[in-house]
Amino acid sequence: MKKLMMALTIAASFAVAGPALAADKLKIGFIYIGPPGDFGWTYQHDQGRKQLEKELGDKVETTFLENVPEGADAERSIERLARAGNKLIFTTSFGYMDATVKVAQKFPDVKFEHATGYKTAENVSVYNSRFYEGRYVQGVIAAKMSKAGVAGYIGSFPIPEVVEGINSFMLGAQSVNPNFKVKVIWANAWFDPAKEADAAKALIDQGVDIITQHTDSTAAMQVAAERKIKAFGQASDMIKFGPETQLTSIVDNWGPYYIERAKAVLDGTWKSHNVFEGMKEGLVVMAPYMNMPDDVKKLAEETQAKITSGELKPFTGPIKKQDGSEWLKAGETADDKTILSMNFYVAGVDDKLPK
Amino acid sequence: MTMFEAILLTVATAATPLLIAALGELVVERSGVLNLGVEGMMVMGAVTGFAVAQYTGSAWLGMFAAILAGAAFSLLFGFLTLTLITNQVATGLALTLLGLGASAMIGESFVGLPGVRMDSLYIQGLTDIPYVGKVLFGQDPIFYISILLTIGVAWFLFRTRAGLTLRAVGDNHTSAHALGVPVVRIRYLAVIFGGACAGLAGAQLSLVYVPQWVENMTSGRGWIALALVVFASWRPWRILAGAYLFGAVTIGQLHAQALGIGVPSQFMSSLPYLATIIVLVLISRNKRLTLMNTPTSLGKPFVPDR
């Protein structure tokens, strides 16, 4: 059933992607996993695309295909964009990795940019964001703000990207209160507003007084607002859904990167690379610190400044794993490879990681 | 508010949209029509309810608009399958696809806007009764409608002459036609009722459950409602039981996760479905009872031969 729906959605999105127009413009294509209207992950990528159009004006022309499932359909969609004359193509989900590399081999003169993956080629770059840096700041705030000493964490799927976030949040909280606890609920969905709301209610009923989430809708924020506790937004600034609730939000800011890469293609300096950028490069932006006392705000800003300058790295020892074994010695920092494949909790997380 | 009470309230909110949509589909199927478009009608209800509430500032107007939208959308299905005699399964699926697409288009400008929440009931004194006050007297209006609807549908189907006629049409449309019963007209009414219920269920999602609009916000709840009708072997009270069982297991597994009991979350997430399948198997073991309740003409096209 779902397959059929996907197939039809793709057929429909093909119909709207227009034919080639002016030849002298740089044509740029985007592949989205969800609808731009999810107000989360895809929304932020689309904001980046719009910033790109605004900045470079009539030098570029952008197209996007939405709701493209990861798998065989992805390859066809990417190839379609390449055939339509796009010279720069952004594929914005982890699961497009192999499809991107495969299509790239067929179109050596087209540049490809794949988000959150790890396979590069002559004409394939990889870009990823250190979301976990923002999680650390959130952890610091949570430990300062929580009276119960327990925060609730709504996770989507137990993949490294999400586990990184939970661990970093925990470490940030422990830096303020070593006994801080985190309760985790896995929604097993990226996007199911009603289920996310239920998860938030369950966490609040069990006594947490701060909610943070790694799922894509604003439902948890609304529940937190209704129950009058504090919460963190995700992917975009969700302040409208909780004017007196949102403490801050990690905003994925892809625009500058998209502009930089498009400019590189325009002046012929584009080279394949593999970047993992965070606060320093402006990929991770924190929404304004709100609804907290000045001293907490100051601490949050200081923490953010330290991470931005590189003085503070969230995954710096001594850190113990959940089972008590040593992960990092004092002063040792985790390398990017370990961070990108993280599949264990650090000590203190009140959950068993699903495998 | 005690934790037990809080859980009960959450379960009721989770079960209500399933209950309402399934009750509507029950009446449709009892009349012999299989409408697989529940998801599509529900999501149309959700977007219309949200939009109208947004413009007028009234959740009640939003709710009525959602009911109308669901009914109007089902009329399209009725016209295709009952007048033009198209295949019911294919038309129902198409209705779901159309609903998901159309709602996304209508709702595009509403993404990212906080919605209007329908206020819960509050009766001085009664709502404050410990343990049961909030559950009995402090819920949202659509919850009470859903309970009244269950009573109403059960009474209509099994205690009234019109209900008997409707069931007769569903069981054998040829005989019913021979007796002079207006088969097509009755089916039209049933389909419209089903659409109105699905629209109301959608309104519950976008006005009570999560007061916001996002594309595809029903996330498969229409399909669960469809399954519930079969699970309940076409009996209204069993639908109530089924919807609350599904809701309770859904919420229960979230609480179990938050307690950190260490059962894999993937397994927990599949529990509501697992529980429903098990009950389904247990119920269908009684062949005679199942056969007795299955509308015999379900999904079969009716062409009056004069």
PDB file of N, CA and C in Angstrom, chain A residues 37-121:
ATOM      1  N   GLY A  37       6.735  20.903   3.738  1.00  0.00           N
ATOM      2  CA  GLY A  37       5.826  21.370   4.778  1.00  0.00           C
ATOM      3  C   GLY A  37       5.912  20.597   6.073  1.00  0.00           C
ATOM      4  N   ASP A  38       6.991  19.845   6.315  1.00  0.00           N
ATOM      5  CA  ASP A  38       7.034  19.087   7.572  1.00  0.00           C
ATOM      6  C   ASP A  38       7.442  19.962   8.762  1.00  0.00           C
ATOM      7  N   PHE A  39       7.878  21.196   8.479  1.00  0.00           N
ATOM      8  CA  PHE A  39       8.326  22.127   9.500  1.00  0.00           C
ATOM      9  C   PHE A  39       9.470  21.547  10.324  1.00  0.00           C
ATOM     10  N   GLY A  40      10.260  20.693   9.705  1.00  0.00           N
ATOM     11  CA  GLY A  40      11.402  20.104  10.398  1.00  0.00           C
ATOM     12  C   GLY A  40      12.546  19.931   9.428  1.00  0.00           C
ATOM     13  N   TRP A  41      12.977  18.721   9.241  1.00  0.00           N
ATOM     14  CA  TRP A  41      14.144  18.374   8.437  1.00  0.00           C
ATOM     15  C   TRP A  41      14.070  18.922   7.003  1.00  0.00           C
ATOM     16  N   THR A  42      13.053  18.485   6.251  1.00  0.00           N
ATOM     17  CA  THR A  42      12.960  18.888   4.853  1.00  0.00           C
ATOM     18  C   THR A  42      12.668  20.383   4.738  1.00  0.00           C
ATOM     19  N   TYR A  43      11.868  20.898   5.648  1.00  0.00           N
ATOM     20  CA  TYR A  43      11.560  22.326   5.682  1.00  0.00           C
ATOM     21  C   TYR A  43      12.842  23.148   5.716  1.00  0.00           C
ATOM     22  N   GLN A  44      13.790  22.718   6.572  1.00  0.00           N
ATOM     23  CA  GLN A  44      15.029  23.481   6.705  1.00  0.00           C
ATOM     24  C   GLN A  44      15.883  23.398   5.446  1.00  0.00           C
ATOM     25  N   HIS A  45      15.898  22.226   4.793  1.00  0.00           N
ATOM     26  CA  HIS A  45      16.630  22.117   3.530  1.00  0.00           C
ATOM     27  C   HIS A  45      16.005  23.040   2.486  1.00  0.00           C
ATOM     28  N   ASP A  46      14.692  23.106   2.495  1.00  0.00           N
ATOM     29  CA  ASP A  46      14.007  23.946   1.526  1.00  0.00           C
ATOM     30  C   ASP A  46      14.264  25.427   1.816  1.00  0.00           C
ATOM     31  N   GLN A  47      14.372  25.762   3.119  1.00  0.00           N
ATOM     32  CA  GLN A  47      14.739  27.137   3.480  1.00  0.00           C
ATOM     33  C   GLN A  47      16.112  27.453   2.903  1.00  0.00           C
ATOM     34  N   GLY A  48      17.024  26.485   2.993  1.00  0.00           N
ATOM     35  CA  GLY A  48      18.365  26.654   2.440  1.00  0.00           C
ATOM     36  C   GLY A  48      18.316  26.901   0.940  1.00  0.00           C
ATOM     37  N   ARG A  49      17.457  26.143   0.261  1.00  0.00           N
ATOM     38  CA  ARG A  49      17.304  26.297  -1.187  1.00  0.00           C
ATOM     39  C   ARG A  49      16.798  27.712  -1.514  1.00  0.00           C
ATOM     40  N   LYS A  50      15.841  28.181  -0.709  1.00  0.00           N
ATOM     41  CA  LYS A  50      15.286  29.516  -0.953  1.00  0.00           C
ATOM     42  C   LYS A  50      16.330  30.606  -0.717  1.00  0.00           C
ATOM     43  N   GLN A  51      17.138  30.424   0.345  1.00  0.00           N
ATOM     44  CA  GLN A  51      18.215  31.387   0.601  1.00  0.00           C
ATOM     45  C   GLN A  51      19.166  31.437  -0.580  1.00  0.00           C
ATOM     46  N   LEU A  52      19.464  30.257  -1.124  1.00  0.00           N
ATOM     47  CA  LEU A  52      20.358  30.150  -2.264  1.00  0.00           C
ATOM     48  C   LEU A  52      19.802  30.916  -3.454  1.00  0.00           C
ATOM     49  N   GLU A  53      18.515  30.737  -3.719  1.00  0.00           N
ATOM     50  CA  GLU A  53      17.885  31.437  -4.842  1.00  0.00           C
ATOM     51  C   GLU A  53      17.928  32.945  -4.633  1.00  0.00           C
ATOM     52  N   LYS A  54      17.685  33.358  -3.391  1.00  0.00           N
ATOM     53  CA  LYS A  54      17.644  34.780  -3.081  1.00  0.00           C
ATOM     54  C   LYS A  54      19.028  35.408  -3.260  1.00  0.00           C
ATOM     55  N   GLU A  55      20.034  34.688  -2.761  1.00  0.00           N
ATOM     56  CA  GLU A  55      21.401  35.218  -2.776  1.00  0.00           C
ATOM     57  C   GLU A  55      21.949  35.311  -4.202  1.00  0.00           C
ATOM     58  N   LEU A  56      21.752  34.271  -4.997  1.00  0.00           N
ATOM     59  CA  LEU A  56      22.387  34.243  -6.316  1.00  0.00           C
ATOM     60  C   LEU A  56      21.443  34.672  -7.441  1.00  0.00           C
ATOM     61  N   GLY A  57      20.185  34.900  -7.090  1.00  0.00           N
ATOM     62  CA  GLY A  57      19.230  35.489  -8.035  1.00  0.00           C
ATOM     63  C   GLY A  57      19.131  34.757  -9.364  1.00  0.00           C
ATOM     64  N   ASP A  58      19.294  35.500 -10.471  1.00  0.00           N
ATOM     65  CA  ASP A  58      19.054  34.877 -11.770  1.00  0.00           C
ATOM     66  C   ASP A  58      20.273  34.121 -12.302  1.00  0.00           C
ATOM     67  N   LYS A  59      21.302  33.980 -11.473  1.00  0.00           N
ATOM     68  CA  LYS A  59      22.438  33.157 -11.902  1.00  0.00           C
ATOM     69  C   LYS A  59      22.127  31.676 -11.752  1.00  0.00           C
ATOM     70  N   VAL A  60      21.126  31.374 -10.910  1.00  0.00           N
ATOM     71  CA  VAL A  60      20.799  29.958 -10.680  1.00  0.00           C
ATOM     72  C   VAL A  60      19.311  29.698 -10.886  1.00  0.00           C
ATOM     73  N   GLU A  61      19.020  28.436 -11.055  1.00  0.00           N
ATOM     74  CA  GLU A  61      17.624  28.024 -11.165  1.00  0.00           C
ATOM     75  C   GLU A  61      17.520  26.705 -10.390  1.00  0.00           C
ATOM     76  N   THR A  62      16.602  26.634  -9.428  1.00  0.00           N
ATOM     77  CA  THR A  62      16.539  25.412  -8.617  1.00  0.00           C
ATOM     78  C   THR A  62      15.253  24.628  -8.865  1.00  0.00           C
ATOM     79  N   THR A  63      15.368  23.327  -8.741  1.00  0.00           N
ATOM     80  CA  THR A  63      14.220  22.422  -8.836  1.00  0.00           C
ATOM     81  C   THR A  63      14.312  21.476  -7.641  1.00  0.00           C
ATOM     82  N   PHE A  64      13.171  20.968  -7.179  1.00  0.00           N
ATOM     83  CA  PHE A  64      13.265  19.916  -6.164  1.00  0.00           C
ATOM     84  C   PHE A  64      12.237  18.836  -6.411  1.00  0.00           C
ATOM     85  N   LEU A  65      12.570  17.628  -5.966  1.00  0.00           N
ATOM     86  CA  LEU A  65      11.611  16.517  -5.983  1.00  0.00           C
ATOM     87  C   LEU A  65      11.359  16.156  -4.531  1.00  0.00           C
ATOM     88  N   GLU A  66      10.089  16.153  -4.101  1.00  0.00           N
ATOM     89  CA  GLU A  66       9.795  15.866  -2.701  1.00  0.00           C
ATOM     90  C   GLU A  66       9.283  14.441  -2.521  1.00  0.00           C
ATOM     91  N   ASN A  67       9.273  13.990  -1.263  1.00  0.00           N
ATOM     92  CA  ASN A  67       8.773  12.655  -0.926  1.00  0.00           C
ATOM     93  C   ASN A  67       9.436  11.543  -1.718  1.00  0.00           C
ATOM     94  N   VAL A  68      10.726  11.660  -1.965  1.00  0.00           N
ATOM     95  CA  VAL A  68      11.408  10.599  -2.706  1.00  0.00           C
ATOM     96  C   VAL A  68      11.891   9.543  -1.712  1.00  0.00           C
ATOM     97  N   PRO A  69      11.372   8.308  -1.814  1.00  0.00           N
ATOM     98  CA  PRO A  69      11.781   7.283  -0.860  1.00  0.00           C
ATOM     99  C   PRO A  69      13.232   6.855  -1.089  1.00  0.00           C
ATOM    100  N   GLU A  70      13.868   6.404  -0.006  1.00  0.00           N
ATOM    101  CA  GLU A  70      15.238   5.913  -0.120  1.00  0.00           C
ATOM    102  C   GLU A  70      15.166   4.531  -0.749  1.00  0.00           C
ATOM    103  N   GLY A  71      16.046   4.246  -1.701  1.00  0.00           N
ATOM    104  CA  GLY A  71      15.996   2.945  -2.369  1.00  0.00           C
ATOM    105  C   GLY A  71      16.011   3.114  -3.867  1.00  0.00           C
ATOM    106  N   ALA A  72      15.412   2.165  -4.586  1.00  0.00           N
ATOM    107  CA  ALA A  72      15.490   2.146  -6.042  1.00  0.00           C
ATOM    108  C   ALA A  72      14.914   3.419  -6.663  1.00  0.00           C
ATOM    109  N   ASP A  73      13.842   3.941  -6.080  1.00  0.00           N
ATOM    110  CA  ASP A  73      13.226   5.142  -6.632  1.00  0.00           C
ATOM    111  C   ASP A  73      14.164   6.344  -6.571  1.00  0.00           C
ATOM    112  N   ALA A  74      15.010   6.360  -5.551  1.00  0.00           N
ATOM    113  CA  ALA A  74      15.931   7.484  -5.382  1.00  0.00           C
ATOM    114  C   ALA A  74      16.844   7.589  -6.595  1.00  0.00           C
ATOM    115  N   GLU A  75      17.357   6.437  -7.033  1.00  0.00           N
ATOM    116  CA  GLU A  75      18.290   6.441  -8.154  1.00  0.00           C
ATOM    117  C   GLU A  75      17.633   7.048  -9.391  1.00  0.00           C
ATOM    118  N   ARG A  76      16.424   6.620  -9.683  1.00  0.00           N
ATOM    119  CA  ARG A  76      15.726   7.140 -10.858  1.00  0.00           C
ATOM    120  C   ARG A  76      15.493   8.643 -10.737  1.00  0.00           C
ATOM    121  N   SER A  77      15.120   9.095  -9.533  1.00  0.00           N
ATOM    122  CA  SER A  77      14.837  10.515  -9.336  1.00  0.00           C
ATOM    123  C   SER A  77      16.097  11.355  -9.516  1.00  0.00           C
ATOM    124  N   ILE A  78      17.208  10.864  -8.954  1.00  0.00           N
ATOM    125  CA  ILE A  78      18.461  11.623  -9.072  1.00  0.00           C
ATOM    126  C   ILE A  78      18.887  11.680 -10.539  1.00  0.00           C
ATOM    127  N   GLU A  79      18.750  10.531 -11.212  1.00  0.00           N
ATOM    128  CA  GLU A  79      19.142  10.480 -12.618  1.00  0.00           C
ATOM    129  C   GLU A  79      18.288  11.432 -13.440  1.00  0.00           C
ATOM    130  N   ARG A  80      17.025  11.509 -13.083  1.00  0.00           N
ATOM    131  CA  ARG A  80      16.127  12.402 -13.809  1.00  0.00           C
ATOM    132  C   ARG A  80      16.582  13.857 -13.704  1.00  0.00           C
ATOM    133  N   LEU A  81      16.967  14.231 -12.480  1.00  0.00           N
ATOM    134  CA  LEU A  81      17.461  15.596 -12.289  1.00  0.00           C
ATOM    135  C   LEU A  81      18.727  15.832 -13.110  1.00  0.00           C
ATOM    136  N   ALA A  82      19.599  14.827 -13.156  1.00  0.00           N
ATOM    137  CA  ALA A  82      20.851  14.963 -13.905  1.00  0.00           C
ATOM    138  C   ALA A  82      20.554  15.106 -15.400  1.00  0.00           C
ATOM    139  N   ARG A  83      19.637  14.307 -15.899  1.00  0.00           N
ATOM    140  CA  ARG A  83      19.288  14.367 -17.322  1.00  0.00           C
ATOM    141  C   ARG A  83      18.619  15.697 -17.686  1.00  0.00           C
ATOM    142  N   ALA A  84      17.920  16.279 -16.726  1.00  0.00           N
ATOM    143  CA  ALA A  84      17.221  17.543 -16.995  1.00  0.00           C
ATOM    144  C   ALA A  84      18.192  18.720 -17.051  1.00  0.00           C
ATOM    145  N   GLY A  85      19.482  18.444 -16.904  1.00  0.00           N
ATOM    146  CA  GLY A  85      20.469  19.504 -17.083  1.00  0.00           C
ATOM    147  C   GLY A  85      20.939  20.160 -15.793  1.00  0.00           C
ATOM    148  N   ASN A  86      20.599  19.574 -14.630  1.00  0.00           N
ATOM    149  CA  ASN A  86      21.100  20.126 -13.372  1.00  0.00           C
ATOM    150  C   ASN A  86      22.582  19.806 -13.247  1.00  0.00           C
ATOM    151  N   LYS A  87      23.387  20.823 -12.926  1.00  0.00           N
ATOM    152  CA  LYS A  87      24.835  20.607 -12.845  1.00  0.00           C
ATOM    153  C   LYS A  87      25.297  20.433 -11.410  1.00  0.00           C
ATOM    154  N   LEU A  88      24.416  20.707 -10.472  1.00  0.00           N
ATOM    155  CA  LEU A  88      24.739  20.526  -9.057  1.00  0.00           C
ATOM    156  C   LEU A  88      23.499  19.924  -8.404  1.00  0.00           C
ATOM    157  N   ILE A  89      23.674  18.777  -7.745  1.00  0.00           N
ATOM    158  CA  ILE A  89      22.506  18.097  -7.171  1.00  0.00           C
ATOM    159  C   ILE A  89      22.752  17.771  -5.696  1.00  0.00           C
ATOM    160  N   PHE A  90      21.840  18.221  -4.833  1.00  0.00           N
ATOM    161  CA  PHE A  90      21.923  17.935  -3.406  1.00  0.00           C
ATOM    162  C   PHE A  90      20.953  16.804  -3.067  1.00  0.00           C
ATOM    163  N   THR A  91      21.461  15.730  -2.500  1.00  0.00           N
ATOM    164  CA  THR A  91      20.576  14.632  -2.079  1.00  0.00           C
ATOM    165  C   THR A  91      20.557  14.655  -0.553  1.00  0.00           C
ATOM    166  N   THR A  92      19.408  14.946   0.033  1.00  0.00           N
ATOM    167  CA  THR A  92      19.378  15.368   1.428  1.00  0.00           C
ATOM    168  C   THR A  92      18.924  14.336   2.454  1.00  0.00           C
ATOM    169  N   SER A  93      19.242  13.061   2.221  1.00  0.00           N
ATOM    170  CA  SER A  93      18.973  12.104   3.289  1.00  0.00           C
ATOM    171  C   SER A  93      20.017  11.001   3.251  1.00  0.00           C
ATOM    172  N   PHE A  94      20.280  10.411   4.425  1.00  0.00           N
ATOM    173  CA  PHE A  94      21.321   9.397   4.558  1.00  0.00           C
ATOM    174  C   PHE A  94      21.145   8.266   3.553  1.00  0.00           C
ATOM    175  N   GLY A  95      19.916   7.806   3.382  1.00  0.00           N
ATOM    176  CA  GLY A  95      19.641   6.625   2.567  1.00  0.00           C
ATOM    177  C   GLY A  95      19.831   6.819   1.066  1.00  0.00           C
ATOM    178  N   TYR A  96      20.129   8.030   0.625  1.00  0.00           N
ATOM    179  CA  TYR A  96      20.366   8.250  -0.809  1.00  0.00           C
ATOM    180  C   TYR A  96      21.826   7.981  -1.182  1.00  0.00           C
ATOM    181  N   MET A  97      22.613   7.548  -0.228  1.00  0.00           N
ATOM    182  CA  MET A  97      24.052   7.464  -0.406  1.00  0.00           C
ATOM    183  C   MET A  97      24.460   6.650  -1.632  1.00  0.00           C
ATOM    184  N   ASP A  98      24.052   5.385  -1.674  1.00  0.00           N
ATOM    185  CA  ASP A  98      24.497   4.521  -2.773  1.00  0.00           C
ATOM    186  C   ASP A  98      23.934   4.976  -4.113  1.00  0.00           C
ATOM    187  N   ALA A  99      22.683   5.417  -4.105  1.00  0.00           N
ATOM    188  CA  ALA A  99      22.070   5.897  -5.341  1.00  0.00           C
ATOM    189  C   ALA A  99      22.832   7.095  -5.887  1.00  0.00           C
ATOM    190  N   THR A 100      23.243   8.000  -4.996  1.00  0.00           N
ATOM    191  CA  THR A 100      23.972   9.195  -5.418  1.00  0.00           C
ATOM    192  C   THR A 100      25.294   8.811  -6.085  1.00  0.00           C
ATOM    193  N   VAL A 101      26.031   7.915  -5.420  1.00  0.00           N
ATOM    194  CA  VAL A 101      27.334   7.503  -5.954  1.00  0.00           C
ATOM    195  C   VAL A 101      27.156   6.826  -7.309  1.00  0.00           C
ATOM    196  N   LYS A 102      26.128   6.011  -7.433  1.00  0.00           N
ATOM    197  CA  LYS A 102      25.886   5.280  -8.680  1.00  0.00           C
ATOM    198  C   LYS A 102      25.568   6.234  -9.840  1.00  0.00           C
ATOM    199  N   VAL A 103      24.672   7.173  -9.600  1.00  0.00           N
ATOM    200  CA  VAL A 103      24.310   8.114 -10.662  1.00  0.00           C
ATOM    201  C   VAL A 103      25.515   8.992 -11.003  1.00  0.00           C
ATOM    202  N   ALA A 104      26.299   9.339  -9.987  1.00  0.00           N
ATOM    203  CA  ALA A 104      27.458  10.203 -10.200  1.00  0.00           C
ATOM    204  C   ALA A 104      28.441   9.590 -11.193  1.00  0.00           C
ATOM    205  N   GLN A 105      28.549   8.259 -11.173  1.00  0.00           N
ATOM    206  CA  GLN A 105      29.455   7.592 -12.124  1.00  0.00           C
ATOM    207  C   GLN A 105      29.002   7.797 -13.564  1.00  0.00           C
ATOM    208  N   LYS A 106      27.700   7.866 -13.761  1.00  0.00           N
ATOM    209  CA  LYS A 106      27.173   8.020 -15.126  1.00  0.00           C
ATOM    210  C   LYS A 106      27.276   9.461 -15.622  1.00  0.00           C
ATOM    211  N   PHE A 107      27.320  10.409 -14.705  1.00  0.00           N
ATOM    212  CA  PHE A 107      27.352  11.821 -15.097  1.00  0.00           C
ATOM    213  C   PHE A 107      28.582  12.508 -14.513  1.00  0.00           C
ATOM    214  N   PRO A 108      29.745  12.270 -15.090  1.00  0.00           N
ATOM    215  CA  PRO A 108      30.981  12.799 -14.500  1.00  0.00           C
ATOM    216  C   PRO A 108      31.041  14.331 -14.481  1.00  0.00           C
ATOM    217  N   ASP A 109      30.277  14.999 -15.365  1.00  0.00           N
ATOM    218  CA  ASP A 109      30.360  16.460 -15.376  1.00  0.00           C
ATOM    219  C   ASP A 109      29.342  17.125 -14.452  1.00  0.00           C
ATOM    220  N   VAL A 110      28.552  16.309 -13.727  1.00  0.00           N
ATOM    221  CA  VAL A 110      27.599  16.870 -12.758  1.00  0.00           C
ATOM    222  C   VAL A 110      28.178  16.716 -11.358  1.00  0.00           C
ATOM    223  N   LYS A 111      28.031  17.762 -10.526  1.00  0.00           N
ATOM    224  CA  LYS A 111      28.528  17.689  -9.154  1.00  0.00           C
ATOM    225  C   LYS A 111      27.412  17.249  -8.220  1.00  0.00           C
ATOM    226  N   PHE A 112      27.740  16.337  -7.320  1.00  0.00           N
ATOM    227  CA  PHE A 112      26.753  15.830  -6.377  1.00  0.00           C
ATOM    228  C   PHE A 112      27.167  16.160  -4.955  1.00  0.00           C
ATOM    229  N   GLU A 113      26.161  16.454  -4.115  1.00  0.00           N
ATOM    230  CA  GLU A 113      26.412  16.739  -2.703  1.00  0.00           C
ATOM    231  C   GLU A 113      25.446  15.894  -1.892  1.00  0.00           C
ATOM    232  N   HIS A 114      25.978  14.979  -1.100  1.00  0.00           N
ATOM    233  CA  HIS A 114      25.117  14.092  -0.320  1.00  0.00           C
ATOM    234  C   HIS A 114      25.181  14.425   1.175  1.00  0.00           C
ATOM    235  N   ALA A 115      24.011  14.598   1.779  1.00  0.00           N
ATOM    236  CA  ALA A 115      23.962  14.976   3.192  1.00  0.00           C
ATOM    237  C   ALA A 115      24.053  13.767   4.108  1.00  0.00           C
ATOM    238  N   THR A 116      24.815  13.882   5.156  1.00  0.00           N
ATOM    239  CA  THR A 116      24.943  12.952   6.286  1.00  0.00           C
ATOM    240  C   THR A 116      25.487  11.569   5.955  1.00  0.00           C
ATOM    241  N   GLY A 117      26.067  11.388   4.755  1.00  0.00           N
ATOM    242  CA  GLY A 117      26.623  10.067   4.426  1.00  0.00           C
ATOM    243  C   GLY A 117      28.121  10.016   4.638  1.00  0.00           C
ATOM    244  N   TYR A 118      28.793   9.017   4.016  1.00  0.00           N
ATOM    245  CA  TYR A 118      30.248   8.932   4.148  1.00  0.00           C
ATOM    246  C   TYR A 118      30.953   8.501   2.868  1.00  0.00           C
ATOM    247  N   LYS A 119      30.241   8.269   1.750  1.00  0.00           N
ATOM    248  CA  LYS A 119      30.915   7.842   0.529  1.00  0.00           C
ATOM    249  C   LYS A 119      31.150   9.034  -0.394  1.00  0.00           C
ATOM    250  N   THR A 120      32.424   9.276  -0.717  1.00  0.00           N
ATOM    251  CA  THR A 120      32.724  10.375  -1.619  1.00  0.00           C
ATOM    252  C   THR A 120      33.284   9.823  -2.931  1.00  0.00           C
ATOM    253  N   ALA A 121      33.342  10.670  -3.959  1.00  0.00           N
ATOM    254  CA  ALA A 121      33.953  10.325  -5.233  1.00  0.00           C
ATOM    255  C   ALA A 121      34.459  11.617  -5.846  1.00  0.00           C
TER     256      ALA A 121
END
